[in-house]
mmCIF file of C-alpha atoms and ligand atoms in Angstrom:
data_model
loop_
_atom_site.group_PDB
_atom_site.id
_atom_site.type_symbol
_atom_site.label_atom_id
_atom_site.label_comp_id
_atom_site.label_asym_id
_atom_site.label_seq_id
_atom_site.Cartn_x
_atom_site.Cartn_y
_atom_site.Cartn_z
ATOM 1 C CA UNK A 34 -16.022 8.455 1.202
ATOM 2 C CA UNK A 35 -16.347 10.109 4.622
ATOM 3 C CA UNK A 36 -14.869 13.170 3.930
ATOM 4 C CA UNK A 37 -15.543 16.291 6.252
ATOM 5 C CA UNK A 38 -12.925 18.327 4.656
ATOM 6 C CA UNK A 39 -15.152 19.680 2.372
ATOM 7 C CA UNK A 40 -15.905 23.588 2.080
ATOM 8 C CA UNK A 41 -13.198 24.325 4.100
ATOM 9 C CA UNK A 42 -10.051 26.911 3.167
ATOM 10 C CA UNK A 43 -7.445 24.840 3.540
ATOM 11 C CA UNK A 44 -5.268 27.344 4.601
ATOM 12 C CA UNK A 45 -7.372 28.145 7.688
ATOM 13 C CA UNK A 46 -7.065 24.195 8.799
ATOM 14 C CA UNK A 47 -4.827 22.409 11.052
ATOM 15 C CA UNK A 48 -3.721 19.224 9.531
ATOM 16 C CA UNK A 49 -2.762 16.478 11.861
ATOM 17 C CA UNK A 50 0.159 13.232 11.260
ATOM 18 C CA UNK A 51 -0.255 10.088 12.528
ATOM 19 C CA UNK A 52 3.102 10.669 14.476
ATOM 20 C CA UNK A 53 1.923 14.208 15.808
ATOM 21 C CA UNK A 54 -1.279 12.960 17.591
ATOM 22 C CA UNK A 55 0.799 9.361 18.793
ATOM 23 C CA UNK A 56 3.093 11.886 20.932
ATOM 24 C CA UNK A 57 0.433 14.364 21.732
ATOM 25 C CA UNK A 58 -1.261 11.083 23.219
ATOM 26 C CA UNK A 59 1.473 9.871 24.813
ATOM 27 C CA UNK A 60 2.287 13.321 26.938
ATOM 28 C CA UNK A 61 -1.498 13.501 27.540
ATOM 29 C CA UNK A 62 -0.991 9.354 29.084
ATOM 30 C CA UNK A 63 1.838 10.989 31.096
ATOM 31 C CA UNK A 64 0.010 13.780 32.970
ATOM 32 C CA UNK A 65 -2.633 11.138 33.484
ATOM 33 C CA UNK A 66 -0.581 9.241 35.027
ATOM 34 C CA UNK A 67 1.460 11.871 37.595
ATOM 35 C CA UNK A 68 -2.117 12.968 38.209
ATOM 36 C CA UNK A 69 -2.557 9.323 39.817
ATOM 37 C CA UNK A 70 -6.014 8.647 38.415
ATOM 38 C CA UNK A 71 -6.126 5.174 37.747
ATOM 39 C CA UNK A 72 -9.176 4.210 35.405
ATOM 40 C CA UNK A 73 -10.517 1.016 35.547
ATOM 41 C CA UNK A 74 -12.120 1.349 32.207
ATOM 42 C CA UNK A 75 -11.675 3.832 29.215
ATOM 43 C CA UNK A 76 -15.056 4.363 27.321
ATOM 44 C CA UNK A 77 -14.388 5.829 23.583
ATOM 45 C CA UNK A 78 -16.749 8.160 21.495
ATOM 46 C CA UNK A 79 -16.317 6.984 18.682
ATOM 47 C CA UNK A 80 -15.939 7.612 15.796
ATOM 48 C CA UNK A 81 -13.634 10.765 16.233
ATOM 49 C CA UNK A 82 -12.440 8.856 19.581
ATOM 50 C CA UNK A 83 -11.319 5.462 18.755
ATOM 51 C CA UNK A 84 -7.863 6.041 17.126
ATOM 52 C CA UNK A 85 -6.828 8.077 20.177
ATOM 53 C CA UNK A 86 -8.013 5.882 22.971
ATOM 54 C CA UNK A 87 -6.838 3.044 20.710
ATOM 55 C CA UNK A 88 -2.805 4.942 21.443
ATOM 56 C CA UNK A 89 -4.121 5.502 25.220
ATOM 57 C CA UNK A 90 -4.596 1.808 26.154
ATOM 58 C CA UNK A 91 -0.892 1.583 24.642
ATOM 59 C CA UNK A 92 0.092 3.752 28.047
ATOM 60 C CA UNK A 93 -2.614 3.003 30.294
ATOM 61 C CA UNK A 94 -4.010 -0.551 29.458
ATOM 62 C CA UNK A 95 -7.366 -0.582 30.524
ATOM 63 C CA UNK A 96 -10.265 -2.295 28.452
ATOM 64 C CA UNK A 97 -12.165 0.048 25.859
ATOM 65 C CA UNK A 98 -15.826 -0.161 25.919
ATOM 66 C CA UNK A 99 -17.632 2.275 22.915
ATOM 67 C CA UNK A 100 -20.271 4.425 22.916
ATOM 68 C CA UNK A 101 -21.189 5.639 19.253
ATOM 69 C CA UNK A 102 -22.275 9.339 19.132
ATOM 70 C CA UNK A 103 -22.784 11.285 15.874
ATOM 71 C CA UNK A 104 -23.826 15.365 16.128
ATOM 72 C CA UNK A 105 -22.736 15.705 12.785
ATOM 73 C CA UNK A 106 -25.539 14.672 9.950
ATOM 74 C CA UNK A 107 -24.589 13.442 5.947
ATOM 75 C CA UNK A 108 -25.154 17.238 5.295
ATOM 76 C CA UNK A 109 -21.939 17.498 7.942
ATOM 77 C CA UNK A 110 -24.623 20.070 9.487
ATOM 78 C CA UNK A 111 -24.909 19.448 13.620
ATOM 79 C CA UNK A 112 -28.235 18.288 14.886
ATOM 80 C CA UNK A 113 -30.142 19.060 17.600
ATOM 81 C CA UNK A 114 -28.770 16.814 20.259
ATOM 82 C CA UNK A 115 -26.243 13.937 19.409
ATOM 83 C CA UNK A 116 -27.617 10.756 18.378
ATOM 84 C CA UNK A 117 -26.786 7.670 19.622
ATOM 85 C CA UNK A 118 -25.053 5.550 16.888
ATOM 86 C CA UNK A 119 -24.271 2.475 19.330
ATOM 87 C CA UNK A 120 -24.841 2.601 23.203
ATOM 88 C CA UNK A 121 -24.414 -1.333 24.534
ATOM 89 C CA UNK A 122 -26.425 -2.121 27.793
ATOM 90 C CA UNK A 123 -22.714 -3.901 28.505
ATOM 91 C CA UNK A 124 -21.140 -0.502 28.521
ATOM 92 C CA UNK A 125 -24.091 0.571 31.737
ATOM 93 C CA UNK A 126 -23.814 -2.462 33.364
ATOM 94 C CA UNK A 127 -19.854 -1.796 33.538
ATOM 95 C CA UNK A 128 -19.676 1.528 34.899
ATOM 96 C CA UNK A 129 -21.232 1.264 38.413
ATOM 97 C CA UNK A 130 -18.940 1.934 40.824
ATOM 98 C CA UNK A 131 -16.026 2.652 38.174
ATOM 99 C CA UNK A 132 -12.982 5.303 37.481
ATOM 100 C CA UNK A 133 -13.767 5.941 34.086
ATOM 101 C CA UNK A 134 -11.639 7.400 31.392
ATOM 102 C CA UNK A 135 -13.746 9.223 28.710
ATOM 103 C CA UNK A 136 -11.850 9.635 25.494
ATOM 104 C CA UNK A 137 -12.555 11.472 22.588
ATOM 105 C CA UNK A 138 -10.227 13.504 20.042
ATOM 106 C CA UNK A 139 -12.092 16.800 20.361
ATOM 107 C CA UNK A 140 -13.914 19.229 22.404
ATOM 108 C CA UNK A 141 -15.497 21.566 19.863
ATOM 109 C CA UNK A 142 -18.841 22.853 20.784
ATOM 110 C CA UNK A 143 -18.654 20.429 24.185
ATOM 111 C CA UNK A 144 -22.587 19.707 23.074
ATOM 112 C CA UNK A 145 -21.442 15.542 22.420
ATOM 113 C CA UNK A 146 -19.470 15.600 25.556
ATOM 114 C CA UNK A 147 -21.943 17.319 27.750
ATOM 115 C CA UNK A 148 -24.775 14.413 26.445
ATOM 116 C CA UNK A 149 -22.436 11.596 26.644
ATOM 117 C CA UNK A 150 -20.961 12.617 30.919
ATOM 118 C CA UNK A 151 -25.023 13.220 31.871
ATOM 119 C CA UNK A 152 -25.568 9.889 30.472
ATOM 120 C CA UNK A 153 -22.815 8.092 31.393
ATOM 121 C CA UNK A 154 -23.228 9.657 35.096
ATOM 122 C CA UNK A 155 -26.801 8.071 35.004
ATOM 123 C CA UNK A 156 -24.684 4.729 35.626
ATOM 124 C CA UNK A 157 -23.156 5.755 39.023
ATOM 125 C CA UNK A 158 -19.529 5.692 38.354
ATOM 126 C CA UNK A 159 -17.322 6.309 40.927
ATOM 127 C CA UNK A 160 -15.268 8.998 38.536
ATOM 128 C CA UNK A 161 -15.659 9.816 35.409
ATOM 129 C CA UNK A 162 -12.133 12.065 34.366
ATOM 130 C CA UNK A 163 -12.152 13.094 30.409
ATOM 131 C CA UNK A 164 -9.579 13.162 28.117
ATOM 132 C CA UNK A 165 -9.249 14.821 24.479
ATOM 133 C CA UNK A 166 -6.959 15.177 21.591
ATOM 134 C CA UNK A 167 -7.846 18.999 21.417
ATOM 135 C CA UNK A 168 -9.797 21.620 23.193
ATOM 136 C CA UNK A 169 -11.001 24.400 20.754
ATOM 137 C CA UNK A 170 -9.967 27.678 22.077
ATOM 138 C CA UNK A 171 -13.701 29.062 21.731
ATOM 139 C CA UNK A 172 -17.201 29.824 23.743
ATOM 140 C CA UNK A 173 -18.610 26.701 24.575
ATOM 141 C CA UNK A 174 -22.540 25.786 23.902
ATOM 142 C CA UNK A 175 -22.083 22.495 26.325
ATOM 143 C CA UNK A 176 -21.094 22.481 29.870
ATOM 144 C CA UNK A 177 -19.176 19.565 31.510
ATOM 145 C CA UNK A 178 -21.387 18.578 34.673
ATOM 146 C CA UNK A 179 -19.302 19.873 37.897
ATOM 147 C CA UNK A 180 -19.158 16.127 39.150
ATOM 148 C CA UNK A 181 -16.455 15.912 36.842
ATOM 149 C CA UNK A 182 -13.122 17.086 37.950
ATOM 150 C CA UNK A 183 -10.472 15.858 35.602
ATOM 151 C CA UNK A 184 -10.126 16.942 32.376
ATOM 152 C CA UNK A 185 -7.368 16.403 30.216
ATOM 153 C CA UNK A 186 -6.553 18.138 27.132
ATOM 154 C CA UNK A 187 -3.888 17.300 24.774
ATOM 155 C CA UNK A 188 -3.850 20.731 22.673
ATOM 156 C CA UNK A 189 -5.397 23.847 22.807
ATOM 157 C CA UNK A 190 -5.661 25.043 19.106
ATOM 158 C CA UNK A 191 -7.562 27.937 17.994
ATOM 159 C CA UNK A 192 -11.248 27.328 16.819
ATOM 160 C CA UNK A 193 -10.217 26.473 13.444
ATOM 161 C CA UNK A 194 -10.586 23.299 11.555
ATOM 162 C CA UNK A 195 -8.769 20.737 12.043
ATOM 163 C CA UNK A 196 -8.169 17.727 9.281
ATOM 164 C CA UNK A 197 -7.522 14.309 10.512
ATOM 165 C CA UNK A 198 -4.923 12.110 9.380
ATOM 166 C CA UNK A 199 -8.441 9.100 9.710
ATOM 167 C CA UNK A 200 -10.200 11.266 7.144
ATOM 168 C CA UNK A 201 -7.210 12.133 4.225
ATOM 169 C CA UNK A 202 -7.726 10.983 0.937
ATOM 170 C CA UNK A 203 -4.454 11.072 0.182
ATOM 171 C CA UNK A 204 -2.210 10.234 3.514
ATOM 172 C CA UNK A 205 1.158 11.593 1.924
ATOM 173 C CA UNK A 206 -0.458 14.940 0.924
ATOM 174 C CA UNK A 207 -2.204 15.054 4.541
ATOM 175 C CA UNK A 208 1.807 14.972 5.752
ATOM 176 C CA UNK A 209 2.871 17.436 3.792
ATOM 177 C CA UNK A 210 0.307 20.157 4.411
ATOM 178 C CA UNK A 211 0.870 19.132 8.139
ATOM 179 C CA UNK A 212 1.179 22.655 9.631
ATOM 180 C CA UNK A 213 3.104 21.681 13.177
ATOM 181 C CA UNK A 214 1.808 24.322 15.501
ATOM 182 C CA UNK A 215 -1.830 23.125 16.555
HETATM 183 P P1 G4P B 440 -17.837 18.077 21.405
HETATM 184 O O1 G4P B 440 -18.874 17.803 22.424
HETATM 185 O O2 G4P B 440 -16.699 17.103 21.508
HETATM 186 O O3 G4P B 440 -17.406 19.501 21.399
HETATM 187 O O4 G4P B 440 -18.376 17.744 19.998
HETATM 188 P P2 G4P B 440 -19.469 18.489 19.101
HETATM 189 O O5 G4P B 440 -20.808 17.998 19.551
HETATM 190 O O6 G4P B 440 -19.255 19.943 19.055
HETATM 191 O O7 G4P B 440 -19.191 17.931 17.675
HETATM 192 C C1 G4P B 440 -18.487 16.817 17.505
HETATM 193 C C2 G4P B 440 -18.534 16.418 16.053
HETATM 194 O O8 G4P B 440 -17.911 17.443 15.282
HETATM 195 C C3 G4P B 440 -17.710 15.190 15.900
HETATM 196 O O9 G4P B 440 -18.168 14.435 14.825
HETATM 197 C C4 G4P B 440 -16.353 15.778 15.566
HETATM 198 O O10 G4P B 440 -15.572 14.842 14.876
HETATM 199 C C5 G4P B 440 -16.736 16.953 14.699
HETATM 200 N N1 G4P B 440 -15.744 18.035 14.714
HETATM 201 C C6 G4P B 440 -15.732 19.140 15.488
HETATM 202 N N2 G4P B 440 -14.674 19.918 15.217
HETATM 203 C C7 G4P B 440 -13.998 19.279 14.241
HETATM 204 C C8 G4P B 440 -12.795 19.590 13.521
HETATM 205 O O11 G4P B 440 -12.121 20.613 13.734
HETATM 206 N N3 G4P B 440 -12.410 18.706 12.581
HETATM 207 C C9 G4P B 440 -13.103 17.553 12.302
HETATM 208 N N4 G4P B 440 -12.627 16.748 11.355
HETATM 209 N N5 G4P B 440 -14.254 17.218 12.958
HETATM 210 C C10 G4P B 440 -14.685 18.075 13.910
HETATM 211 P P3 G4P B 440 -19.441 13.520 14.949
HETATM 212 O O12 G4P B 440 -20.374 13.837 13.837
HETATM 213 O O13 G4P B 440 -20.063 13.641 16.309
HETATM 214 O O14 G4P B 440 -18.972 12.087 14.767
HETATM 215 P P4 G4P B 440 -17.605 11.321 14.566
HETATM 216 O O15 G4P B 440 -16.833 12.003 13.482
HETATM 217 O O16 G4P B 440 -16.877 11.358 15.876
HETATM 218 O O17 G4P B 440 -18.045 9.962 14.194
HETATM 219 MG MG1 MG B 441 -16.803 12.227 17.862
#
């Protein structure tokens, strides 16, 4: 089993519900919205990404193409630059001339999202405006590239860790330890 819980005081971690991250998405859809950027395409990181853009497309229905992007190694020890898991020639040959959405549930060390905008800018989009679960309240190694000008953040936790509901063993104990104030 995936599990990146591992090591970590559980006391220190921020433990997510299925229902908490739903409504976080859906007021992070909202301000999306009232901002009046219209994507023509959302592209995902997965795998952290899909479950979120997955509850996007439910507000803003707009096809989902995926770009896989790991920084994390088996070890759960970050490597040197991400590595590209899955990045479909489709995906490029989509984004010229496009208002994408980039989606992914966290902005931690910024490092994947940094890699992923420079390549994804590459393509010539017309916009690319970024969107994610949580924002780490921390020094960041990565920089988003100034083209990009919308950024959306659905929380703003402190840099602690934070368990998904994707990676529980046990979904009904993930509920209850389900702190409420990320
Ligand atoms: P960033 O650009 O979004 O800041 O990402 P960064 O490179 O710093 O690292 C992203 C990797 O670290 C992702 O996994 C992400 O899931 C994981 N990560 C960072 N903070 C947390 C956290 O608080 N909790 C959990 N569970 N994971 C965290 P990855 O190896 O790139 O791949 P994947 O899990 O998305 O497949
Ligand atoms: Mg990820």
């Amino acid at each position: 089993m995936l599990n990146k819980q591992k090591g970590i005081v559980v006391g220190d971690n921020y433990y997510l519900t299925y229902n908490e991250i739903h409504r976080t998405i859906r007021n992070l859809a909202d301000r999306i919205l009232d901002s009046d950027f219209n994507p023509d395409v959302i592209v995902v990181i997965g795998t952290g990404g899909f479950i979120p853009a997955r509850i996007i497309r439910t507000f803003i229905d707009r096809p989902i193409l995926t770009v896989g992007l790991q920084h994390y190694n088996k070890e759960n020890r970050p490597t040197e630059i991400p590595r590209k898991i899955q990045w479909i020639d489709e995906v490029e040959k989509k984004l010229p001339g496009k208002k994408v959405l980039l989606v992914d549930e966290v902005d931690d060390t910024r490092v994947t999202l940094e890699y992923c905008l420079n390549e994804l800018l590459r393509h010539k989009p017309a916009e690319i405006a970024v969107a994610v679960l949580a924002n780490k309240r921390k020094k960041k190694t990565g920089v988003i590239p100034d083209k990009i000008s919308r950024y959306y953040v659905g929380k703003e936790p402190d840099d602690r860790w934070i368990c998904y509901p994707w990676d529980a063993d046990d979904i009904d104990e993930q509920d209850r330890r389900s702190n409420h104030d990320l």
